[in-house]
PDB file of C-alpha atoms in Angstrom:
ATOM      1  CA  MET Y   1       0.000   0.000   0.000  1.00  0.00           C
ATOM      2  CA  ARG Y   2       1.388   3.379  -0.992  1.00  0.00           C
ATOM      3  CA  ASP Y   3       1.568   6.389   1.275  1.00  0.00           C
ATOM      4  CA  TYR Y   4       0.482   9.751  -0.072  1.00  0.00           C
ATOM      5  CA  CYS Y   5       1.257  13.266   1.067  1.00  0.00           C
ATOM      6  CA  MET Y   6      -1.182  16.118   0.419  1.00  0.00           C
ATOM      7  CA  ARG Y   7       0.321  19.587   0.313  1.00  0.00           C
ATOM      8  CA  PRO Y   8      -0.134  23.012  -1.208  1.00  0.00           C
ATOM      9  CA  ALA Y   9       1.718  23.162  -4.509  1.00  0.00           C
ATOM     10  CA  GLY Y  10       4.889  25.187  -4.699  1.00  0.00           C
ATOM     11  CA  PRO Y  11       6.768  26.412  -7.766  1.00  0.00           C
ATOM     12  CA  ASP Y  12       8.695  23.117  -8.014  1.00  0.00           C
ATOM     13  CA  ASP Y  13       5.413  21.168  -8.192  1.00  0.00           C
ATOM     14  CA  LEU Y  14       3.887  22.996 -11.142  1.00  0.00           C
ATOM     15  CA  ASP Y  15       5.294  20.839 -13.952  1.00  0.00           C
ATOM     16  CA  GLY Y  16       4.089  17.646 -12.251  1.00  0.00           C
ATOM     17  CA  ALA Y  17       0.671  19.146 -11.500  1.00  0.00           C
ATOM     18  CA  ARG Y  18       0.343  20.426 -15.070  1.00  0.00           C
ATOM     19  CA  ALA Y  19       1.188  16.940 -16.399  1.00  0.00           C
ATOM     20  CA  VAL Y  20      -1.579  15.326 -14.306  1.00  0.00           C
ATOM     21  CA  MET Y  21      -4.085  17.957 -15.486  1.00  0.00           C
ATOM     22  CA  LEU Y  22      -3.147  17.765 -19.175  1.00  0.00           C
ATOM     23  CA  ASP Y  23      -3.161  13.961 -19.145  1.00  0.00           C
ATOM     24  CA  THR Y  24      -6.665  14.105 -17.666  1.00  0.00           C
ATOM     25  CA  VAL Y  25      -8.136  16.521 -20.212  1.00  0.00           C
ATOM     26  CA  TYR Y  26      -6.669  14.517 -23.069  1.00  0.00           C
ATOM     27  CA  ARG Y  27      -7.325  10.994 -21.765  1.00  0.00           C
ATOM     28  CA  ASP Y  28     -10.460  11.239 -19.609  1.00  0.00           C
ATOM     29  CA  PHE Y  29     -12.264  14.203 -21.156  1.00  0.00           C
ATOM     30  CA  GLY Y  30     -11.215  13.537 -24.728  1.00  0.00           C
ATOM     31  CA  THR Y  31     -11.191  17.287 -25.417  1.00  0.00           C
ATOM     32  CA  GLY Y  32      -7.492  17.922 -25.167  1.00  0.00           C
ATOM     33  CA  TYR Y  33      -6.290  21.351 -24.160  1.00  0.00           C
ATOM     34  CA  VAL Y  34      -8.860  24.077 -24.907  1.00  0.00           C
ATOM     35  CA  PRO Y  35      -7.394  27.513 -24.082  1.00  0.00           C
ATOM     36  CA  HIS Y  36     -10.742  29.074 -23.141  1.00  0.00           C
ATOM     37  CA  TRP Y  37     -11.475  26.306 -20.618  1.00  0.00           C
ATOM     38  CA  HIS Y  38      -8.002  25.262 -19.498  1.00  0.00           C
ATOM     39  CA  GLY Y  39      -5.880  28.420 -19.275  1.00  0.00           C
ATOM     40  CA  ASP Y  40      -5.281  27.760 -15.578  1.00  0.00           C
ATOM     41  CA  ILE Y  41      -3.579  24.492 -16.490  1.00  0.00           C
ATOM     42  CA  VAL Y  42      -0.920  26.263 -18.530  1.00  0.00           C
ATOM     43  CA  ASP Y  43      -0.344  28.937 -15.871  1.00  0.00           C
ATOM     44  CA  PRO Y  44      -1.302  27.414 -12.501  1.00  0.00           C
ATOM     45  CA  ALA Y  45       0.974  29.816 -10.614  1.00  0.00           C
ATOM     46  CA  THR Y  46      -1.041  32.856 -11.682  1.00  0.00           C
ATOM     47  CA  ALA Y  47      -4.364  31.041 -11.278  1.00  0.00           C
ATOM     48  CA  TYR Y  48      -3.775  29.396  -7.907  1.00  0.00           C
ATOM     49  CA  LEU Y  49      -0.502  30.275  -6.188  1.00  0.00           C
ATOM     50  CA  VAL Y  50      -0.590  34.075  -6.404  1.00  0.00           C
ATOM     51  CA  PRO Y  51      -4.139  34.977  -5.239  1.00  0.00           C
ATOM     52  CA  ASP Y  52      -4.525  34.669  -1.449  1.00  0.00           C
ATOM     53  CA  ARG Y  53      -7.964  33.079  -1.638  1.00  0.00           C
ATOM     54  CA  HIS Y  54      -6.945  30.444  -4.199  1.00  0.00           C
ATOM     55  CA  THR Y  55      -4.994  27.240  -3.757  1.00  0.00           C
ATOM     56  CA  LEU Y  56      -3.626  24.290  -5.674  1.00  0.00           C
ATOM     57  CA  LEU Y  57      -2.989  21.051  -3.820  1.00  0.00           C
ATOM     58  CA  VAL Y  58      -0.955  18.104  -4.984  1.00  0.00           C
ATOM     59  CA  ALA Y  59      -1.028  14.478  -3.918  1.00  0.00           C
ATOM     60  CA  VAL Y  60       2.472  13.023  -3.903  1.00  0.00           C
ATOM     61  CA  ASP Y  61       3.202   9.301  -3.711  1.00  0.00           C
ATOM     62  CA  ASP Y  62       5.986   7.726  -1.683  1.00  0.00           C
ATOM     63  CA  ASP Y  63       8.288   7.921  -4.722  1.00  0.00           C
ATOM     64  CA  GLY Y  64       7.869  11.714  -4.861  1.00  0.00           C
ATOM     65  CA  ALA Y  65       5.696  11.711  -7.986  1.00  0.00           C
ATOM     66  CA  ILE Y  66       2.688  14.008  -8.222  1.00  0.00           C
ATOM     67  CA  VAL Y  67      -0.274  11.717  -8.813  1.00  0.00           C
ATOM     68  CA  GLY Y  68      -3.225  14.005  -8.073  1.00  0.00           C
ATOM     69  CA  THR Y  69      -4.323  17.625  -8.032  1.00  0.00           C
ATOM     70  CA  GLY Y  70      -7.117  19.713  -6.586  1.00  0.00           C
ATOM     71  CA  ALA Y  71      -7.663  23.448  -6.881  1.00  0.00           C
ATOM     72  CA  LEU Y  72      -9.971  26.113  -5.513  1.00  0.00           C
ATOM     73  CA  ASP Y  73     -10.566  29.655  -6.662  1.00  0.00           C
ATOM     74  CA  SER Y  74     -12.978  32.495  -5.922  1.00  0.00           C
ATOM     75  CA  ARG Y  75     -14.408  32.735  -9.424  1.00  0.00           C
ATOM     76  CA  GLY Y  76     -18.010  31.690  -9.773  1.00  0.00           C
ATOM     77  CA  PRO Y  77     -19.280  30.013 -12.939  1.00  0.00           C
ATOM     78  CA  LEU Y  78     -19.811  32.376 -15.846  1.00  0.00           C
ATOM     79  CA  HIS Y  79     -22.824  32.664 -18.127  1.00  0.00           C
ATOM     80  CA  PRO Y  80     -22.314  31.720 -20.864  1.00  0.00           C
ATOM     81  CA  PRO Y  81     -21.335  28.904 -21.122  1.00  0.00           C
ATOM     82  CA  ASN Y  82     -22.996  27.905 -17.829  1.00  0.00           C
ATOM     83  CA  PRO Y  83     -26.744  28.260 -17.342  1.00  0.00           C
ATOM     84  CA  ARG Y  84     -27.827  31.733 -16.173  1.00  0.00           C
ATOM     85  CA  PRO Y  85     -29.451  30.487 -12.914  1.00  0.00           C
ATOM     86  CA  VAL Y  86     -26.249  28.661 -11.928  1.00  0.00           C
ATOM     87  CA  ALA Y  87     -24.092  31.745 -12.557  1.00  0.00           C
ATOM     88  CA  ALA Y  88     -26.527  33.921 -10.578  1.00  0.00           C
ATOM     89  CA  ARG Y  89     -26.551  31.508  -7.632  1.00  0.00           C
ATOM     90  CA  TYR Y  90     -22.737  31.377  -7.343  1.00  0.00           C
ATOM     91  CA  PRO Y  91     -21.255  34.891  -7.624  1.00  0.00           C
ATOM     92  CA  SER Y  92     -17.517  35.416  -7.838  1.00  0.00           C
ATOM     93  CA  GLY Y  93     -15.916  36.415  -4.555  1.00  0.00           C
ATOM     94  CA  ALA Y  94     -18.496  34.651  -2.394  1.00  0.00           C
ATOM     95  CA  THR Y  95     -18.133  31.275  -4.115  1.00  0.00           C
ATOM     96  CA  ALA Y  96     -15.314  28.778  -3.698  1.00  0.00           C
ATOM     97  CA  GLN Y  97     -15.177  26.861  -6.962  1.00  0.00           C
ATOM     98  CA  LEU Y  98     -13.535  23.437  -6.845  1.00  0.00           C
ATOM     99  CA  ARG Y  99     -11.456  22.729  -9.918  1.00  0.00           C
ATOM    100  CA  ARG Y 100      -8.990  20.216 -11.315  1.00  0.00           C
ATOM    101  CA  VAL Y 101      -9.661  17.409  -8.836  1.00  0.00           C
ATOM    102  CA  TYR Y 102      -7.793  14.814 -10.866  1.00  0.00           C
ATOM    103  CA  VAL Y 103      -6.035  11.584  -9.890  1.00  0.00           C
ATOM    104  CA  ARG Y 104      -3.937   9.438 -12.196  1.00  0.00           C
ATOM    105  CA  PRO Y 105      -5.820   6.217 -13.074  1.00  0.00           C
ATOM    106  CA  GLU Y 106      -3.352   3.868 -11.366  1.00  0.00           C
ATOM    107  CA  HIS Y 107      -3.833   5.765  -8.085  1.00  0.00           C
ATOM    108  CA  ARG Y 108      -7.641   5.946  -8.104  1.00  0.00           C
ATOM    109  CA  ARG Y 109      -9.941   4.160  -5.658  1.00  0.00           C
ATOM    110  CA  ARG Y 110      -7.581   4.910  -2.752  1.00  0.00           C
ATOM    111  CA  GLY Y 111      -9.369   7.927  -1.307  1.00  0.00           C
ATOM    112  CA  LEU Y 112      -7.080  10.550  -2.844  1.00  0.00           C
ATOM    113  CA  ALA Y 113      -9.811  12.639  -4.485  1.00  0.00           C
ATOM    114  CA  ARG Y 114     -11.848  12.622  -1.266  1.00  0.00           C
ATOM    115  CA  ARG Y 115      -8.770  13.702   0.739  1.00  0.00           C
ATOM    116  CA  LEU Y 116      -8.010  16.473  -1.757  1.00  0.00           C
ATOM    117  CA  VAL Y 117     -11.591  17.739  -1.559  1.00  0.00           C
ATOM    118  CA  ALA Y 118     -11.538  17.611   2.251  1.00  0.00           C
ATOM    119  CA  GLU Y 119      -8.393  19.775   2.264  1.00  0.00           C
ATOM    120  CA  LEU Y 120      -9.926  22.194  -0.247  1.00  0.00           C
ATOM    121  CA  LEU Y 121     -13.087  22.513   1.856  1.00  0.00           C
ATOM    122  CA  ALA Y 122     -10.979  23.160   4.959  1.00  0.00           C
ATOM    123  CA  PHE Y 123      -9.136  25.897   3.047  1.00  0.00           C
ATOM    124  CA  ALA Y 124     -12.460  27.469   1.988  1.00  0.00           C
ATOM    125  CA  ALA Y 125     -13.850  27.305   5.528  1.00  0.00           C
ATOM    126  CA  ALA Y 126     -10.701  28.886   6.986  1.00  0.00           C
ATOM    127  CA  ASP Y 127     -10.982  31.760   4.499  1.00  0.00           C
ATOM    128  CA  GLY Y 128     -14.227  32.844   6.165  1.00  0.00           C
ATOM    129  CA  GLY Y 129     -15.497  34.741   3.130  1.00  0.00           C
ATOM    130  CA  TYR Y 130     -17.003  31.955   1.083  1.00  0.00           C
ATOM    131  CA  ARG Y 131     -20.778  31.487   1.337  1.00  0.00           C
ATOM    132  CA  ALA Y 132     -20.971  28.551  -1.073  1.00  0.00           C
ATOM    133  CA  VAL Y 133     -18.862  25.848  -2.699  1.00  0.00           C
ATOM    134  CA  TYR Y 134     -19.584  25.028  -6.325  1.00  0.00           C
ATOM    135  CA  LEU Y 135     -18.261  22.658  -8.957  1.00  0.00           C
ATOM    136  CA  HIS Y 136     -19.319  21.153 -12.223  1.00  0.00           C
ATOM    137  CA  THR Y 137     -18.433  17.821 -13.741  1.00  0.00           C
ATOM    138  CA  ASP Y 138     -18.678  15.998 -17.005  1.00  0.00           C
ATOM    139  CA  PRO Y 139     -20.812  12.926 -16.273  1.00  0.00           C
ATOM    140  CA  THR Y 140     -19.282  11.025 -19.187  1.00  0.00           C
ATOM    141  CA  VAL Y 141     -16.019  10.709 -17.231  1.00  0.00           C
ATOM    142  CA  GLU Y 142     -16.092   7.341 -15.501  1.00  0.00           C
ATOM    143  CA  GLY Y 143     -16.851   7.659 -11.794  1.00  0.00           C
ATOM    144  CA  ALA Y 144     -17.020  11.480 -11.737  1.00  0.00           C
ATOM    145  CA  GLU Y 145     -20.761  11.944 -11.294  1.00  0.00           C
ATOM    146  CA  GLY Y 146     -21.082   9.262  -8.618  1.00  0.00           C
ATOM    147  CA  PHE Y 147     -18.132  10.680  -6.691  1.00  0.00           C
ATOM    148  CA  TRP Y 148     -19.557  14.204  -6.632  1.00  0.00           C
ATOM    149  CA  ARG Y 149     -23.075  12.969  -5.790  1.00  0.00           C
ATOM    150  CA  SER Y 150     -21.552  11.285  -2.716  1.00  0.00           C
ATOM    151  CA  ILE Y 151     -20.304  14.681  -1.518  1.00  0.00           C
ATOM    152  CA  GLY Y 152     -22.648  17.340  -2.868  1.00  0.00           C
ATOM    153  CA  THR Y 153     -26.108  18.076  -4.203  1.00  0.00           C
ATOM    154  CA  VAL Y 154     -27.022  18.524  -7.847  1.00  0.00           C
ATOM    155  CA  VAL Y 155     -28.304  22.053  -8.458  1.00  0.00           C
ATOM    156  CA  HIS Y 156     -28.578  21.795 -12.235  1.00  0.00           C
ATOM    157  CA  ASP Y 157     -28.268  18.873 -14.645  1.00  0.00           C
ATOM    158  CA  GLU Y 158     -27.856  20.163 -18.184  1.00  0.00           C
ATOM    159  CA  ARG Y 159     -28.844  16.762 -19.565  1.00  0.00           C
ATOM    160  CA  GLU Y 160     -32.395  17.708 -18.550  1.00  0.00           C
ATOM    161  CA  ASP Y 161     -32.311  21.023 -20.460  1.00  0.00           C
ATOM    162  CA  PRO Y 162     -33.826  21.377 -23.927  1.00  0.00           C
ATOM    163  CA  GLY Y 163     -30.980  20.471 -26.263  1.00  0.00           C
ATOM    164  CA  ARG Y 164     -29.028  19.073 -23.251  1.00  0.00           C
ATOM    165  CA  GLY Y 165     -26.821  22.189 -22.941  1.00  0.00           C
ATOM    166  CA  GLN Y 166     -23.208  21.059 -22.581  1.00  0.00           C
ATOM    167  CA  GLY Y 167     -24.311  17.909 -20.729  1.00  0.00           C
ATOM    168  CA  ILE Y 168     -22.615  19.167 -17.561  1.00  0.00           C
ATOM    169  CA  VAL Y 169     -23.844  18.506 -14.005  1.00  0.00           C
ATOM    170  CA  HIS Y 170     -23.521  21.386 -11.509  1.00  0.00           C
ATOM    171  CA  PHE Y 171     -23.121  20.739  -7.767  1.00  0.00           C
ATOM    172  CA  ASP Y 172     -23.352  22.563  -4.456  1.00  0.00           C
ATOM    173  CA  VAL Y 173     -21.023  21.177  -1.797  1.00  0.00           C
ATOM    174  CA  PRO Y 174     -21.460  22.026   1.899  1.00  0.00           C
ATOM    175  CA  LEU Y 175     -18.326  23.426   3.513  1.00  0.00           C
ATOM    176  CA  ASP Y 176     -18.573  20.692   6.146  1.00  0.00           C
ATOM    177  CA  ALA Y 177     -19.337  17.868   3.687  1.00  0.00           C
ATOM    178  CA  LEU Y 178     -16.288  15.797   4.571  1.00  0.00           C
ATOM    179  CA  LEU Y 179     -15.907  16.530   8.264  1.00  0.00           C
ATOM    180  CA  PRO Y 180     -16.003  13.410  10.416  1.00  0.00           C
ATOM    181  CA  ALA Y 181     -19.423  12.734  11.883  1.00  0.00           C
ATOM    182  CA  ALA Y 182     -19.829  14.219  15.316  1.00  0.00           C
ATOM    183  CA  VAL Y 183     -19.094  11.747  18.067  1.00  0.00           C
ATOM    184  CA  PRO Y 184     -21.794  11.823  20.746  1.00  0.00           C
ATOM    185  CA  SER Y 185     -20.699  12.912  24.179  1.00  0.00           C
ATOM    186  CA  PRO Y 186     -20.764  10.171  26.808  1.00  0.00           C
ATOM    187  CA  HIS Y 187     -23.100  12.524  28.686  1.00  0.00           C
ATOM    188  CA  SER Y 188     -25.623  12.929  25.866  1.00  0.00           C
ATOM    189  CA  THR Y 189     -29.066  11.480  26.345  1.00  0.00           C
ATOM    190  CA  GLY Y 190     -29.508  10.507  22.740  1.00  0.00           C
ATOM    191  CA  ARG Y 191     -32.673  12.635  22.442  1.00  0.00           C
TER     192      ARG Y 191
END
């Protein structure tokens, strides 16, 4: 069993993080790099390391290889391309948007994505200025929709729109979604 370290990315981590992200958009999404959608992948330092309220995390295996990423920024979803009600519900500045939660295939099913999201939610909660956490996912990516449904609530499924929109599923995630369940006090009455 491998050990993994989760940490905020530093300048020396950016090439490894970029490789995980680019491999994902080419292999899992099948879109390849699209500048309008993936500009943060090319310049993660400007997107995530410079702004105080943004972060990029990396998951590093026991060999020192970056095998997963997770990012958070304060930009809400834009309309277009996202549906107008989704953009209105999640304004920039008050919304923590989860992005680039990607794990290399050979390291999946080991809890890495869940750990990355837990760390991102802790970062958002510590900020104190976020009122909501938002993300969207492509449900054609194997396991993505089920993973996010286990953490958040669907607020808009474009597959139900006339013409199916982009086919994207939009989620709201509670800031405390991945906190351990409260342990009852030995003095509680259970009522």
